[in-house]
Amino acid sequence: MTTTVTTQPVGGVGTSPQRPDGIVKVRGEFAYSSDLWHDDMVWGVTLRSPHPYARITAIDITDALTVPGVYAVLTHEDVPGVNRYGLEHADQPVLASEVVRYQGEPVALVAADHPETARRAMKRIVVSYEELEPVTDSEAAVAGEGPSLHEGGNVVRHVKIRHGAQDVTADVVVSGVYEVGMQDQAFLGPESGLAVPDTEGGVDLYVATQWLHVDQQQIVAALGLPTEKVRLTLGGVGGAFGGREDLSMQVHACLLALHTGKPVKMVYNREESFYGHVHRHPAKMYYEHGATRDGRLVYVRTRLYLDGGAYASSTGAVVANAATLGVGPYKVDSASVDCWGTYTNNPPCGAMRGFGAVQAAFGYESQMDKLADACGLDPVEIRVRNAMSEGDLMPTGQVVDSAAPVAELLELVRAKPMPPERPFDLRHMPGGVSNTTHGEGVVRGVGYAVGIKNVCFSEGFDDYSTARVRLQLVGGEPAATVHTAACEVGQGLVTIMQQIVRTELGVEQVTVLPMDTSIGNGGSTSASRQTYVTGGAVQAACVAVRSRLLSRFGAKVRVVGGKLVAADGQVLADLVDILGDDVYDETIEWRHRPTSALDPETGQGTAHVQYAFAAHRAVVDVDTELGLVKVVSLDCAQDVGKALNPQAVLGQIQGGSAQGLGLAVMEEIQTSGGKIRNPSFTDYLIPTVLDMPPMSIDVLERPDPHAPYGLRGVGEPPTISSTPAIVAAIRAATGLALTRVPVRPEHLTAT
């Protein structure tokens, strides 16, 4: 009797299997980095500058060393290697020596047998400062006003794009100046880790991070050790969103561990976390759009200023994204874009979900609404008329060579049913159960927006990931293990890797090993790249394993459900019998197609690997008397290429939209003279379940022929278009210009 197989393995690509870490997280049993413990450990704390800009004239640690239980007090003099680190430029001191450039900059470290003992000793360190006048305005920094905070001036990077003829004119011209506040990633697990010294002068660091190998490179330079002496393993990560790309406590914990000879644990509290990681760049943007009378774009001209704060972090790449994506997902024959990233004495800014595209989208989408009004068009219609599609050119001259269903996404959100007018219920009113209104003064508005985001690293960066896949019998059953250094930060990468192995090797038992630096680089968990690049590496490693395994059977044989299956579905053999005692083990370093640097004078070049698109429709109720906003619905349509895990895709769209809602109406790190005014979750507000409305989501699958499985990065696009859609809806309800986010009550009630 002939046996045939037609089904795919359970839990493969295109399904939504249960996350392996899901149950333990829901039960509160998952071990995060802050839960790490060693019986012999001591606690590390950091002394930080109270000033945004000051000269250090003296540091006295004598009194701190007298506190019982203190094992070490370290300053810049105790850094054995290079006292500098940084993602793109090594411009940030491990511990400040001569100057502090932002409030919260680390100055000294203490290790003690109890965290409270360490804090008491920290307060006994005497640092003498000569305060200096801080630089706090990015536009003024570009103009050369104020002192140079770093050698070479206060401009980190200037990206200039010139596309098409520059002397064109238009029938209809609209302009505007727009601002975006400083947003925090607001991850729930603050910075934490455990450094354990070995007996040979090396150290093992267990840490919550986004990029193990780049952390390692910066740590070994600061410690003056060879790479093999510093080993990193990913600890449980309680969210990231870009805020863990830069170093925080990594070098500090290792310094203290090597100095004391004991394991050192460091855990930031919430206030310290606000000082200890980068934030989203605040922006000021000048836009001018020209169009024909029927609303077709003729030109876009823009100047964008991004405040990078005291150190470069990833400002250079953020500037490139804001510039190259600064016109939006629209066809235009003439574009002039200038984008600057600057040094100031404000808190350092770097990666956050959306990475430059968020700021630009608020500018260009506000302009599209203004242009629609000027041309007498519906806000969706003007976008559809100008929407790019596959084959169109970006302002950089790059051809969009995969699906770009911008118009379709807009039409999908426009076609969704409107939310019903609800009967009066305080829970559904602006202000909620605080009983501020019974409906008087409440008006409804509808707004639309669409956004564009690049996926993966750009501008010629050597972007790759390494994956090792091993196939063998375990307990008499086929089983696979996967090993990468790609960081799981809550996005579900572990699940995706299991799905890919099940699909490619036809085995259901897949174990993902802990992520660490004993295997090659996995790159950063950012730029919506891990499913693309690490997924590509895992797929390639599986193909290599399968090719060896099936070499004797011919090219058209596959493995499904533990069976070797011919093209016609006939079962040829059991995988158990073929494997026997053999072990198939392959390691692959996988790269996506190359990109190129931008021309420094024109900004032309094939800078990006892939583009992703999302559109939102927001419906809001606004209490015009108190300036309170209730987002009634926030519907989305997004092209994901291929939904490898449909349920996870929906979760990413919902989560990204929530962060966009936060930026629209509540989230901002407020600074004054370079000092943070609200470093707590009491005063820095993030959306709760009561703030998030129902979401109707359309997921399009328009495969990208250049990507593994045709997939397209998912995590960032919904953050980009949700903010301008919500603000557009508030404008529609109130008739106010609203040129800054977040929109605060005083913006809605000012006369």
mmCIF file of N, CA and C in Angstrom, residues 101-164:
data_model
loop_
_atom_site.group_PDB
_atom_site.id
_atom_site.type_symbol
_atom_site.label_atom_id
_atom_site.label_comp_id
_atom_site.label_asym_id
_atom_site.label_seq_id
_atom_site.Cartn_x
_atom_site.Cartn_y
_atom_site.Cartn_z
ATOM 1 N N ARG A 101 28.567 65.879 29.907
ATOM 2 C CA ARG A 101 27.846 66.529 28.811
ATOM 3 C C ARG A 101 26.338 66.337 28.883
ATOM 4 N N TYR A 102 25.858 65.591 29.869
ATOM 5 C CA TYR A 102 24.401 65.498 30.047
ATOM 6 C C TYR A 102 24.102 65.117 31.488
ATOM 7 N N GLN A 103 22.914 65.488 31.927
ATOM 8 C CA GLN A 103 22.475 65.108 33.266
ATOM 9 C C GLN A 103 22.296 63.589 33.316
ATOM 10 N N GLY A 104 22.975 62.960 34.258
ATOM 11 C CA GLY A 104 22.912 61.512 34.370
ATOM 12 C C GLY A 104 24.129 60.799 33.837
ATOM 13 N N GLU A 105 25.113 61.550 33.333
ATOM 14 C CA GLU A 105 26.317 60.898 32.809
ATOM 15 C C GLU A 105 27.069 60.184 33.936
ATOM 16 N N PRO A 106 27.481 58.905 33.717
ATOM 17 C CA PRO A 106 28.198 58.175 34.769
ATOM 18 C C PRO A 106 29.554 58.794 35.086
ATOM 19 N N VAL A 107 29.837 58.924 36.394
ATOM 20 C CA VAL A 107 31.088 59.520 36.864
ATOM 21 C C VAL A 107 31.897 58.532 37.694
ATOM 22 N N ALA A 108 31.224 57.707 38.496
ATOM 23 C CA ALA A 108 31.931 56.760 39.368
ATOM 24 C C ALA A 108 31.052 55.547 39.619
ATOM 25 N N LEU A 109 31.705 54.458 40.080
ATOM 26 C CA LEU A 109 31.019 53.202 40.354
ATOM 27 C C LEU A 109 31.334 52.740 41.766
ATOM 28 N N VAL A 110 30.365 52.041 42.369
ATOM 29 C CA VAL A 110 30.564 51.459 43.693
ATOM 30 C C VAL A 110 30.073 50.024 43.675
ATOM 31 N N ALA A 111 30.833 49.122 44.305
ATOM 32 C CA ALA A 111 30.390 47.746 44.526
ATOM 33 C C ALA A 111 30.368 47.484 46.020
ATOM 34 N N ALA A 112 29.260 46.901 46.497
ATOM 35 C CA ALA A 112 29.127 46.626 47.930
ATOM 36 C C ALA A 112 28.292 45.374 48.123
ATOM 37 N N ASP A 113 28.239 44.896 49.365
ATOM 38 C CA ASP A 113 27.569 43.632 49.642
ATOM 39 C C ASP A 113 26.052 43.730 49.658
ATOM 40 N N HIS A 114 25.519 44.946 49.569
ATOM 41 C CA HIS A 114 24.079 45.150 49.549
ATOM 42 C C HIS A 114 23.809 46.404 48.726
ATOM 43 N N PRO A 115 22.722 46.430 47.964
ATOM 44 C CA PRO A 115 22.485 47.613 47.129
ATOM 45 C C PRO A 115 22.336 48.901 47.934
ATOM 46 N N GLU A 116 21.737 48.831 49.116
ATOM 47 C CA GLU A 116 21.599 50.050 49.922
ATOM 48 C C GLU A 116 22.952 50.517 50.453
ATOM 49 N N THR A 117 23.805 49.573 50.787
ATOM 50 C CA THR A 117 25.157 49.942 51.204
ATOM 51 C C THR A 117 25.885 50.646 50.069
ATOM 52 N N ALA A 118 25.748 50.107 48.860
ATOM 53 C CA ALA A 118 26.392 50.722 47.699
ATOM 54 C C ALA A 118 25.864 52.138 47.477
ATOM 55 N N ARG A 119 24.566 52.342 47.665
ATOM 56 C CA ARG A 119 23.997 53.681 47.454
ATOM 57 C C ARG A 119 24.462 54.658 48.526
ATOM 58 N N ARG A 120 24.567 54.179 49.744
ATOM 59 C CA ARG A 120 25.060 55.070 50.814
ATOM 60 C C ARG A 120 26.489 55.498 50.519
ATOM 61 N N ALA A 121 27.309 54.550 50.079
ATOM 62 C CA ALA A 121 28.692 54.888 49.760
ATOM 63 C C ALA A 121 28.755 55.837 48.570
ATOM 64 N N MET A 122 27.900 55.609 47.600
ATOM 65 C CA MET A 122 27.879 56.474 46.423
ATOM 66 C C MET A 122 27.641 57.928 46.815
ATOM 67 N N LYS A 123 26.760 58.141 47.780
ATOM 68 C CA LYS A 123 26.438 59.509 48.199
ATOM 69 C C LYS A 123 27.613 60.185 48.914
ATOM 70 N N ARG A 124 28.616 59.405 49.305
ATOM 71 C CA ARG A 124 29.783 59.982 49.982
ATOM 72 C C ARG A 124 30.902 60.356 49.015
ATOM 73 N N ILE A 125 30.714 60.019 47.743
ATOM 74 C CA ILE A 125 31.701 60.462 46.743
ATOM 75 C C ILE A 125 31.501 61.953 46.511
ATOM 76 N N VAL A 126 32.571 62.702 46.592
ATOM 77 C CA VAL A 126 32.497 64.155 46.423
ATOM 78 C C VAL A 126 33.074 64.517 45.054
ATOM 79 N N VAL A 127 32.211 65.051 44.207
ATOM 80 C CA VAL A 127 32.639 65.502 42.875
ATOM 81 C C VAL A 127 32.465 67.017 42.815
ATOM 82 N N SER A 128 33.531 67.694 42.478
ATOM 83 C CA SER A 128 33.479 69.153 42.344
ATOM 84 C C SER A 128 33.287 69.511 40.880
ATOM 85 N N TYR A 129 32.277 70.336 40.598
ATOM 86 C CA TYR A 129 31.934 70.717 39.228
ATOM 87 C C TYR A 129 32.032 72.224 39.037
ATOM 88 N N GLU A 130 32.411 72.608 37.852
ATOM 89 C CA GLU A 130 32.281 73.986 37.403
ATOM 90 C C GLU A 130 31.210 73.987 36.316
ATOM 91 N N GLU A 131 30.031 74.485 36.658
ATOM 92 C CA GLU A 131 28.913 74.423 35.720
ATOM 93 C C GLU A 131 29.159 75.302 34.502
ATOM 94 N N LEU A 132 28.725 74.795 33.338
ATOM 95 C CA LEU A 132 28.866 75.504 32.070
ATOM 96 C C LEU A 132 27.484 75.705 31.453
ATOM 97 N N GLU A 133 27.389 76.688 30.563
ATOM 98 C CA GLU A 133 26.109 76.972 29.906
ATOM 99 C C GLU A 133 25.817 75.876 28.882
ATOM 100 N N PRO A 134 24.693 75.154 29.027
ATOM 101 C CA PRO A 134 24.433 74.036 28.123
ATOM 102 C C PRO A 134 23.943 74.487 26.754
ATOM 103 N N VAL A 135 24.230 73.659 25.751
ATOM 104 C CA VAL A 135 23.676 73.813 24.410
ATOM 105 C C VAL A 135 22.414 72.960 24.355
ATOM 106 N N THR A 136 21.264 73.559 24.061
ATOM 107 C CA THR A 136 20.008 72.807 24.131
ATOM 108 C C THR A 136 19.150 72.907 22.879
ATOM 109 N N ASP A 137 19.563 73.699 21.889
ATOM 110 C CA ASP A 137 18.752 73.904 20.690
ATOM 111 C C ASP A 137 19.481 73.332 19.475
ATOM 112 N N SER A 138 18.882 72.327 18.825
ATOM 113 C CA SER A 138 19.572 71.653 17.721
ATOM 114 C C SER A 138 19.724 72.561 16.506
ATOM 115 N N GLU A 139 18.737 73.391 16.229
ATOM 116 C CA GLU A 139 18.847 74.284 15.084
ATOM 117 C C GLU A 139 19.956 75.303 15.300
ATOM 118 N N ALA A 140 20.062 75.805 16.531
ATOM 119 C CA ALA A 140 21.156 76.723 16.853
ATOM 120 C C ALA A 140 22.500 76.017 16.783
ATOM 121 N N ALA A 141 22.521 74.729 17.151
ATOM 122 C CA ALA A 141 23.765 73.967 17.080
ATOM 123 C C ALA A 141 24.253 73.856 15.639
ATOM 124 N N VAL A 142 23.332 73.651 14.696
ATOM 125 C CA VAL A 142 23.710 73.585 13.287
ATOM 126 C C VAL A 142 24.255 74.936 12.822
ATOM 127 N N ALA A 143 23.676 76.013 13.339
ATOM 128 C CA ALA A 143 24.116 77.357 12.954
ATOM 129 C C ALA A 143 25.450 77.734 13.570
ATOM 130 N N GLY A 144 25.988 76.873 14.431
ATOM 131 C CA GLY A 144 27.284 77.148 15.039
ATOM 132 C C GLY A 144 27.219 77.972 16.302
ATOM 133 N N GLU A 145 26.032 78.158 16.836
ATOM 134 C CA GLU A 145 25.896 78.938 18.064
ATOM 135 C C GLU A 145 26.267 78.090 19.272
ATOM 136 N N GLY A 146 26.946 78.677 20.224
ATOM 137 C CA GLY A 146 27.328 77.964 21.430
ATOM 138 C C GLY A 146 28.643 77.235 21.279
ATOM 139 N N PRO A 147 29.168 76.713 22.377
ATOM 140 C CA PRO A 147 30.462 76.025 22.344
ATOM 141 C C PRO A 147 30.365 74.688 21.623
ATOM 142 N N SER A 148 31.481 74.219 21.078
ATOM 143 C CA SER A 148 31.550 72.887 20.469
ATOM 144 C C SER A 148 31.661 71.843 21.571
ATOM 145 N N LEU A 149 30.741 70.914 21.594
ATOM 146 C CA LEU A 149 30.733 69.890 22.630
ATOM 147 C C LEU A 149 31.692 68.748 22.316
ATOM 148 N N HIS A 150 32.024 68.603 21.028
ATOM 149 C CA HIS A 150 32.972 67.586 20.597
ATOM 150 C C HIS A 150 33.873 68.187 19.533
ATOM 151 N N GLU A 151 35.025 67.572 19.376
ATOM 152 C CA GLU A 151 35.942 68.033 18.345
ATOM 153 C C GLU A 151 35.269 67.936 16.974
ATOM 154 N N GLY A 152 35.338 69.015 16.226
ATOM 155 C CA GLY A 152 34.710 69.033 14.911
ATOM 156 C C GLY A 152 33.379 69.735 14.880
ATOM 157 N N GLY A 153 32.890 70.177 16.042
ATOM 158 C CA GLY A 153 31.643 70.929 16.062
ATOM 159 C C GLY A 153 30.461 70.104 16.528
ATOM 160 N N ASN A 154 29.290 70.695 16.412
ATOM 161 C CA ASN A 154 28.092 70.096 16.989
ATOM 162 C C ASN A 154 27.173 69.431 15.966
ATOM 163 N N VAL A 155 27.641 69.260 14.746
ATOM 164 C CA VAL A 155 26.861 68.513 13.752
ATOM 165 C C VAL A 155 27.406 67.090 13.680
ATOM 166 N N VAL A 156 26.561 66.137 14.041
ATOM 167 C CA VAL A 156 26.949 64.722 13.946
ATOM 168 C C VAL A 156 26.962 64.280 12.488
ATOM 169 N N ARG A 157 25.893 64.658 11.770
ATOM 170 C CA ARG A 157 25.814 64.292 10.350
ATOM 171 C C ARG A 157 24.806 65.189 9.649
ATOM 172 N N HIS A 158 25.114 65.515 8.418
ATOM 173 C CA HIS A 158 24.198 66.234 7.534
ATOM 174 C C HIS A 158 24.003 65.388 6.290
ATOM 175 N N VAL A 159 22.756 65.023 6.000
ATOM 176 C CA VAL A 159 22.439 64.284 4.778
ATOM 177 C C VAL A 159 21.663 65.207 3.854
ATOM 178 N N LYS A 160 22.144 65.310 2.620
ATOM 179 C CA LYS A 160 21.544 66.197 1.619
ATOM 180 C C LYS A 160 21.063 65.352 0.450
ATOM 181 N N ILE A 161 19.803 65.545 0.051
ATOM 182 C CA ILE A 161 19.235 64.833 -1.086
ATOM 183 C C ILE A 161 18.714 65.856 -2.088
ATOM 184 N N ARG A 162 19.142 65.706 -3.330
ATOM 185 C CA ARG A 162 18.648 66.550 -4.409
ATOM 186 C C ARG A 162 18.160 65.634 -5.529
ATOM 187 N N HIS A 163 16.880 65.688 -5.782
ATOM 188 C CA HIS A 163 16.243 64.778 -6.741
ATOM 189 C C HIS A 163 15.491 65.597 -7.782
ATOM 190 N N GLY A 164 15.841 65.433 -9.049
ATOM 191 C CA GLY A 164 15.154 66.131 -10.113
ATOM 192 C C GLY A 164 15.540 67.597 -10.209
#
